[in-house]
Amino acid sequence: MARGQSVLTLLAASALVILVGLPVLFILLQAVFPEFARGSFVGAFSKLLILTENDRLLVQARNTLMLAFSVMLGCLILGLPIGVLRGLFHVPGARIWDVVFLIPFLIPPFIAAIAWMMTLQPRGYLFQLLGVDMGRFLFSFAGVAFVMTLNLFPLVYFAVSRALETVGGRFASAARVHGARPMQAFVLITLPLSIPAIAASLLIVFAMSIEEFGTPAALAARTGLEVLVTGIYTRLSDWPIDLSGAAVGSVLLMTMVLVAFALQNWIATRRSYISQTGKPSDLEKADLGAWRWPVVALFALVAAIGVVIPLTAIAVTSFMGTISGGLNWSNFDTRHYTPIFQTGSRAAQALVTSGWLAVLTAFSTALIGGLVAYIVVRGTGRGRAVMDGLSVLPNAIPAIVLAVGIILAWNSPFLPLTLYGTAGILLIAYIGILLPYPIRYAVARLRQISGSLDDAARVAGATQMRALRHVTLPLMAPSLIAAMMLVFAIASRELVASIMLAPAGMRTVGTFVFAQFEQGSVQTGMAMSMIAITLTSGILLVVNLWLARQGTSAFSG
Amino acid sequence: DTLTFYTAGPGDLADALAEAFEAETGIAVNVFQGTTGQVMARLEAEEANPQADVVVSASWGSAVEMHERGLLMEYLSPNAAEVPDFLKHSHYVAQGVSALAMVWNTQSGVPRPSEWTDLTDEAYRDLVTMPDPAQSGSAFDLVAGLEVAMGEEVWDLLARLSANDMIVPGPNAAALNPVLQGAKAVVFGAVDYISYGQAASGETIEVIVPESGTVIAPRPMMILQSTANPEAAQAFVDFVLSEAGQELVAATWMMPARADVEGLRPGINDLTVIEVDEDAVAARREEIIARFNATVTNR
Amino acid sequence: MLRNISLDLAPGEVVALLGPSGCGKTTLLRIAAGLLTATDGRMQIADRLVVDGSGFNATPEARGIGMVFQDYAIWPHLNVLDNVAFPLRMRKLGRSERETRALRALDRVGLRHLAGRFPGTLSGGQQQRVALARAIVAEPPLVLFDEPLSNLDRELREGLALEIGVLLRELGLSAIYVTHDQSEAFTIADRVAVMLGGEIAQIDTPERLFAAPASVQVAQFLNIGALLQGRICSTGGFSCDSGRLKLPGLAGSAPEGPAHVLIPRTAVRTAPEGPLMARVLRCQFQGDRYLLHLGLGGDSVSLVCPADRAVAPNSLIPLSIEPDRVRVFPN
Amino acid sequence: MLRNISLDLAPGEVVALLGPSGCGKTTLLRIAAGLLTATDGRMQIADRLVVDGSGFNATPEARGIGMVFQDYAIWPHLNVLDNVAFPLRMRKLGRSERETRALRALDRVGLRHLAGRFPGTLSGGQQQRVALARAIVAEPPLVLFDEPLSNLDRELREGLALEIGVLLRELGLSAIYVTHDQSEAFTIADRVAVMLGGEIAQIDTPERLFAAPASVQVAQFLNIGALLQGRICSTGGFSCDSGRLKLPGLAGSAPEGPAHVLIPRTAVRTAPEGPLMARVLRCQFQGDRYLLHLGLGGDSVSLVCPADRAVAPNSLIPLSIEPDRVRVFPN
Ligand SMILES: Nc1ncnc2c1ncn2[C@@H]1O[C@H](COP(=O)(O)OP(=O)(O)OP(=O)(O)O)[C@@H](O)[C@H]1O
Ligand SMILES: Nc1ncnc2c1ncn2[C@@H]1O[C@H](COP(=O)(O)OP(=O)(O)OP(=O)(O)O)[C@@H](O)[C@H]1O
Ligand SMILES: [Mg+2]
Ligand SMILES: [Mg+2]
């Protein structure tokens, strides 16, 4: 066992170190040595003082945590019910709902925030249509939490639905027979059995909401709601740049996430949640019966709030001749699409670049994530918890800081050869940033699967690698595929790392859209977003339906 | 042979310059375009192993400091002869110039303002936005410049604007967007060229430069000392400062750096420009931002 | 899938359900538990209708049952005590009473010392006993056992089978008890139902089942003895198709024609003066006796009979067959 | 947890492992399979050292074994055929050969018709047979069976036990076979190991195990007969602590002092002229015979003996005990 194990552990560990550990290390170095980027180690620890100097730090930390907890709560409220229904019942159009709930990830957060602003602010679309002005709500703590929740709740939806597919009805049946009402069986048995998945998804939500900048920046600035990440971005937003200060702030965020991770890890490993045993049970989902349409209505409601409204706002904006013209038929115009098709080559280049980057990222993260998860859950070494913890950090570090870390690491003059300056660095950055999704999802999934299934493969003559490939990976597949789709969606529009790392001359969808915004062409930006969203969700839909066709077995994701 | 060009500001301009330059010289230009912050963060992170040849920033101060740190190559393009003296230096030169202005939504139902101080009027209560000096170099320059022109009064002005419920939602685009849709009516201190462009494309906004004076934001163009390809870099700077290059700059509604090239909008000579001593202001940056925060954003 | 199932349990009665692998025993229990819906039929537990033919179907929790699941279905996230106490918790008992009763149930299955363990750390048989304790802890009027002792050693199994039987009878609980172990079924059950291919083929007391199996299939499944195919003829009695065995005593026992004949093990004796000579094909040690597999008529007929001592394979032994124990099944 | 385990399997030999629930049988198999690491000890499979004492530990896949897991460990994402064919696939056999051999293995366990099904839709016994087919399909030199037939009906179990025995012997495969069914163990195994509390208490042929159990615990576990506690005295023979049973014939069979005496079932006969009178406590039907639980000396001594017909409880019957079959264990 030892050899195969150590080869795989080595693979997983080196992947993590290269993709995550290296940038994190350089960020730490930058935090400690303010002149590090210039190759100098003078003034060690001097920047750490900003932590003590900043009297608003406590307020910011409190706001950050309050926001994160509100968003976690919101994600549970929105994502849990539909996730449970999707996992346990035949929901009409399940595969289509999956794609619908991926759409929030296809919309860059800063665009979503603008879309909400244009819908709800005074004289926004809602006002123009119905005379309702919800600006007061939107530009408040609640509004920020609301919009961030809508960006993130699908994480819970996917994690919970995939976990419950494995738990199935078997354990709940046993509870029912022993006197539990359906709701009791759910609360006492089914739900606790999906705790690893819920905790994992909430950990990502936590990390994302303390790291997310676009939404608080767009909505919260005017209410004076400061979060930690605001400070980090301010340090990097204009001349003079303060890399070191930003790094120090990021260290603070990383610490928070590590604490959250430790808590999550404690919850998920304190007990056993193995629901996939060596005696397979029929995982056929239950029929909803008369509840069919009310459930569809619930899905539709969640989709309407979380997807349809922002998407419509984006679409409407992209078709508006002028924004000041408002919602008038005479103001509707396709002219903002023409520059996209005119500059054809550039927009197309951006779409193609983002497309292949997203595909490669999805597959690489799934592969590496699956491997890391496997080592973390099934391995024996001491370093497993370290690997696990390391793997959540990218989510906690503001993307721009992570990008700086990647530059510091990969642009070092001492490297004999480097990917920096090629498209490869973008791939590395994307994988590093998005690795937490498959790892969290797969770790949660593996905690549900009995180890004897792996053992049986080994005994049957499979090397650890082949057991992984033929047994463990396929068993993880439903969760890994869900994570891959998330990764694909996010990678297809990633912005910040792309701006910072793309070799000069290369464009992605995110940078293209951002550039349009920058020069005041809001509508063209929205138009490009619409095109990208349509294309990507189309691809996701086709893939999803194809997977459904493949999943003819009783065991499908 | 290729050239790497990092630039803040309009991507279209960068692409147009790159294409035209390549057409003329056969040297391909790889463009990296972002916000000033992104360009500078990238330059800084790459400092151990610089990648860029030519850089354009939206903040004159950044050029001043990079020169002090010895990062810039000395080069004064022959084409810079027509560039006014205060827009050039031995190591950097303006690519184009923008000014800070008020942007007014003509459909907003509030009277057209003509002076900065007009916006303290009750009519503009809760209808004014301003870019955040902490996040936008030009907004910072405006505050600093008005302080030069008005002295302590600027703080009184800002306090009254704040009392009039002016909001400071973030960088330039964030301040402009609510005005376009009509949620707000006027931007205090917008970068002008973007709004000129939007007005030209039919948005019902007007760019108003107060008679009393405003600040201009020249965009320094510089060649990095570390460039591996100084000839190409110099050729590129020459090209940007050529008439053809400056026409491209003008097409973005900026003021060309060269006095002899017409802009599409009022030029430097039509404005009352407040002179700002960049070095002195840069030294007081923290202080000014802290005071701004205390006065306006209550942070 | 299941057809013609009719089971009446008197209060306090235990019916064992025997049947080959895959015949539908678990399915039947799941229907009884309300986990599957029968398309048709009625069902009553403790005088309360739980399924009427017209679509009403009481929920599982309303039926007041206990169940040992064939795959245990013990909850991995609860420790042994909490698993066992769960049915009590659902019946809203106080914490201390729950604990006392759960510990008592654990005592019965010999697992009190593991009360604080999580199920993942138990051996297979220990897990099965947790499932057993959970099913009986609340003493529900109907308990469904799906092979509850299959993974326990013989001693424990016999002890627990007796214990369960006593418990059920003392408390007057009814039970359906699926097992593959006949002696377990006979220990615990008043009546035994034999299920074959989705139907209940016979339901009777153990003795009657062995004495008068309802069909060739039942006899075969219960492994009562040798089954021979042949013909009954009114004069010559039974003659076996595959060999030279003739049983003249069976003349007139059935209408003339092809028939099966069952020769139970108990009908075959090794007797020095026996009229038949059989060859020993295999001699199987069974702990306290041997089972002889015998060939008659050039080995074309095979019989089984118990013996007290080992007999060398291939030796010839004299046999007698008690004709009154032989049963005829006309085809 | 396990101590003093020493098992030598000759090629082609089958050792059955019997032991009470939780005694460590599964653990032992997992160590043999390489799924757990023994802290100490050596192990050799088919002449190849797989564990030396010094830390070398061959991986499970390098050991060339087959295993039926107690919890089956069937892969839910593969259909029955693919589950069974998996070991062949790992041995890099071509598709068509894999299929042929997997179908042959499925045939052996009677599941060929379910080859295309997914395991989630199988009954418990069918799943168990899939696990069995998978363990033997590649005919590995050592097969580890962990209660492979526990959820199968008696007929199938006997058939499969025979079949497995034949297969193992034909191919010269060695096997360790954990079971709780003694007759299964005796059918299949050359030798039987009795494991008690993490140690192997005795390893012997089935007959010798019954004739000469190594300890009171072994005799008790195997349920060979009644175990009585008493004293041996050089003159009076054995006298039982709890009652008036005396066995004078045992004088001198052991040093004087307290001792246990084992009276196997086979030593107890109902004999009209028997010297002892016993009361029938319980009469247990066993299919082809009855087991009488008897009380001697005011019921203070209990014995078991088989009988051909039912005897009414509480009736008195005469008994004789064959003294040469009685065994004495001095304390
Ligand atoms: N992970 C574990 N942690 C602690 N104790 C364990 C663990 N796994 C097994 N045990 C204990 O080790 C003992 C031996 O377990 P094992 O599974 O080997 O028993 P077994 O002989 O196979 O029993 P059975 O016949 O019930 O399957 C049991 O008492 C069990 O409770
Ligand atoms: N979900 C399903 N889809 C199709 N067939 C099924 C499904 N579940 C069970 N079956 C089939 O129904 C039959 C009866 O299954 P059941 O589990 O009731 O058998 P059983 O009598 O309990 O057998 P065992 O003794 O092996 O547990 C089996 O042949 C099984 O293959
Ligand atoms: Mg069953
Ligand atoms: Mg075991």
XYZ file of C-alpha atoms in Angstrom, chain D residues 32-193:
162
model
C -4.515 -11.233 5.251
C -5.809 -9.144 2.367
C -3.372 -6.357 3.134
C -6.139 -3.898 3.950
C -4.934 -3.587 7.494
C -1.348 -3.696 8.604
C -0.359 -6.078 11.287
C 2.114 -4.559 13.669
C 4.098 -7.723 13.690
C 4.291 -11.082 11.977
C 4.985 -12.709 8.667
C 2.745 -13.894 5.922
C 3.257 -15.860 2.769
C 0.872 -16.524 -0.091
C 1.642 -19.160 -2.688
C 5.305 -19.232 -1.654
C 5.640 -15.502 -1.899
C 6.370 -13.492 1.212
C 3.744 -10.744 1.461
C 4.489 -9.545 4.966
C 7.863 -9.887 6.581
C 8.234 -8.821 10.136
C 10.306 -5.793 9.302
C 7.841 -3.477 7.657
C 7.514 -4.820 4.148
C 3.882 -5.244 3.358
C 2.729 -6.260 -0.103
C -0.151 -4.189 -1.430
C -3.525 -5.908 -1.612
C -3.428 -6.039 -5.397
C -0.023 -7.657 -5.357
C -1.246 -10.512 -3.236
C -3.446 -12.071 -5.879
C -6.417 -12.801 -3.699
C -10.155 -12.857 -3.998
C -12.428 -11.786 -1.212
C -16.081 -11.808 -0.343
C -16.579 -8.838 1.945
C -18.959 -9.209 4.824
C -20.770 -6.091 3.643
C -20.436 -7.297 0.033
C -18.710 -4.086 -1.136
C -20.481 -4.179 -4.432
C -19.970 -1.181 -6.664
C -23.238 0.587 -7.225
C -22.152 2.257 -10.450
C -21.316 -0.951 -12.272
C -23.856 -3.457 -13.391
C -23.713 -7.039 -12.198
C -21.611 -8.254 -15.094
C -19.109 -5.428 -14.756
C -18.870 -5.954 -11.034
C -18.022 -9.583 -11.552
C -15.719 -8.978 -14.498
C -13.724 -6.344 -12.632
C -10.957 -8.617 -11.306
C -10.460 -9.941 -14.834
C -10.280 -6.440 -16.173
C -7.586 -5.657 -13.645
C -5.748 -8.693 -14.916
C -5.929 -7.141 -18.367
C -7.972 -9.848 -20.024
C -9.723 -9.093 -23.300
C -13.310 -8.031 -23.295
C -14.788 -11.168 -24.723
C -12.876 -13.468 -22.431
C -13.834 -11.332 -19.461
C -17.425 -11.594 -20.431
C -17.352 -15.334 -20.918
C -15.674 -15.962 -17.612
C -17.825 -13.509 -15.698
C -20.942 -15.094 -17.112
C -19.631 -18.500 -16.137
C -19.102 -17.285 -12.574
C -22.578 -15.785 -12.553
C -23.905 -19.085 -13.767
C -22.330 -20.821 -10.820
C -24.184 -18.577 -8.410
C -27.377 -18.702 -10.446
C -27.461 -15.074 -11.485
C -26.727 -15.150 -15.189
C -30.165 -13.745 -15.924
C -29.402 -10.643 -13.862
C -26.093 -9.830 -15.558
C -27.345 -6.531 -16.932
C -28.962 -5.301 -13.736
C -27.565 -2.670 -11.422
C -26.883 -3.980 -7.940
C -29.204 -1.470 -6.268
C -32.131 -3.395 -7.652
C -31.097 -6.790 -6.376
C -32.333 -8.588 -3.297
C -29.947 -9.080 -0.410
C -29.143 -12.647 -1.323
C -28.614 -11.774 -4.937
C -26.139 -9.077 -3.962
C -24.302 -11.534 -1.824
C -24.002 -13.923 -4.730
C -22.619 -11.144 -6.913
C -19.945 -10.623 -4.298
C -19.254 -14.334 -4.318
C -18.991 -14.513 -8.085
C -16.612 -11.570 -8.097
C -14.326 -13.213 -5.547
C -13.888 -16.432 -7.472
C -14.054 -15.261 -11.054
C -10.323 -14.736 -11.381
C -9.494 -17.982 -9.575
C -6.868 -16.405 -7.375
C -4.556 -18.686 -5.375
C -6.070 -17.514 -2.078
C -9.706 -16.678 -1.575
C -10.998 -15.057 1.589
C -14.669 -15.616 2.286
C -16.327 -13.512 4.964
C -19.681 -15.153 5.627
C -20.307 -15.507 1.925
C -23.562 -17.411 2.134
C -25.116 -15.956 5.254
C -28.064 -14.421 3.472
C -28.942 -17.322 1.245
C -31.603 -19.902 1.723
C -30.601 -23.324 2.873
C -30.912 -25.059 -0.435
C -28.873 -22.492 -2.274
C -26.373 -22.370 0.549
C -25.772 -26.084 0.503
C -25.557 -26.137 -3.262
C -23.109 -23.251 -3.347
C -21.022 -24.567 -0.481
C -20.560 -27.809 -2.376
C -19.890 -25.960 -5.571
C -17.315 -23.670 -3.987
C -15.649 -26.657 -2.352
C -15.375 -28.456 -5.665
C -14.121 -25.373 -7.433
C -11.464 -24.655 -4.848
C -10.220 -28.212 -4.898
C -10.323 -28.564 -8.662
C -8.276 -25.448 -9.150
C -6.088 -26.063 -6.122
C -7.007 -22.748 -4.533
C -6.529 -22.138 -0.867
C -9.199 -20.393 1.104
C -10.034 -18.999 4.481
C -13.722 -19.271 4.974
C -15.495 -17.379 7.743
C -18.915 -18.707 8.505
C -21.343 -19.101 11.344
C -22.857 -22.211 9.883
C -21.050 -25.283 11.107
C -22.421 -27.606 8.501
C -21.244 -25.178 5.856
C -17.828 -25.107 7.459
C -17.681 -28.893 7.553
C -18.868 -29.192 3.959
C -16.246 -26.909 2.588
C -13.260 -27.061 4.870
C -10.454 -29.494 5.407
C -9.714 -27.957 8.749
C -11.647 -25.650 10.995
C -10.121 -22.904 13.078
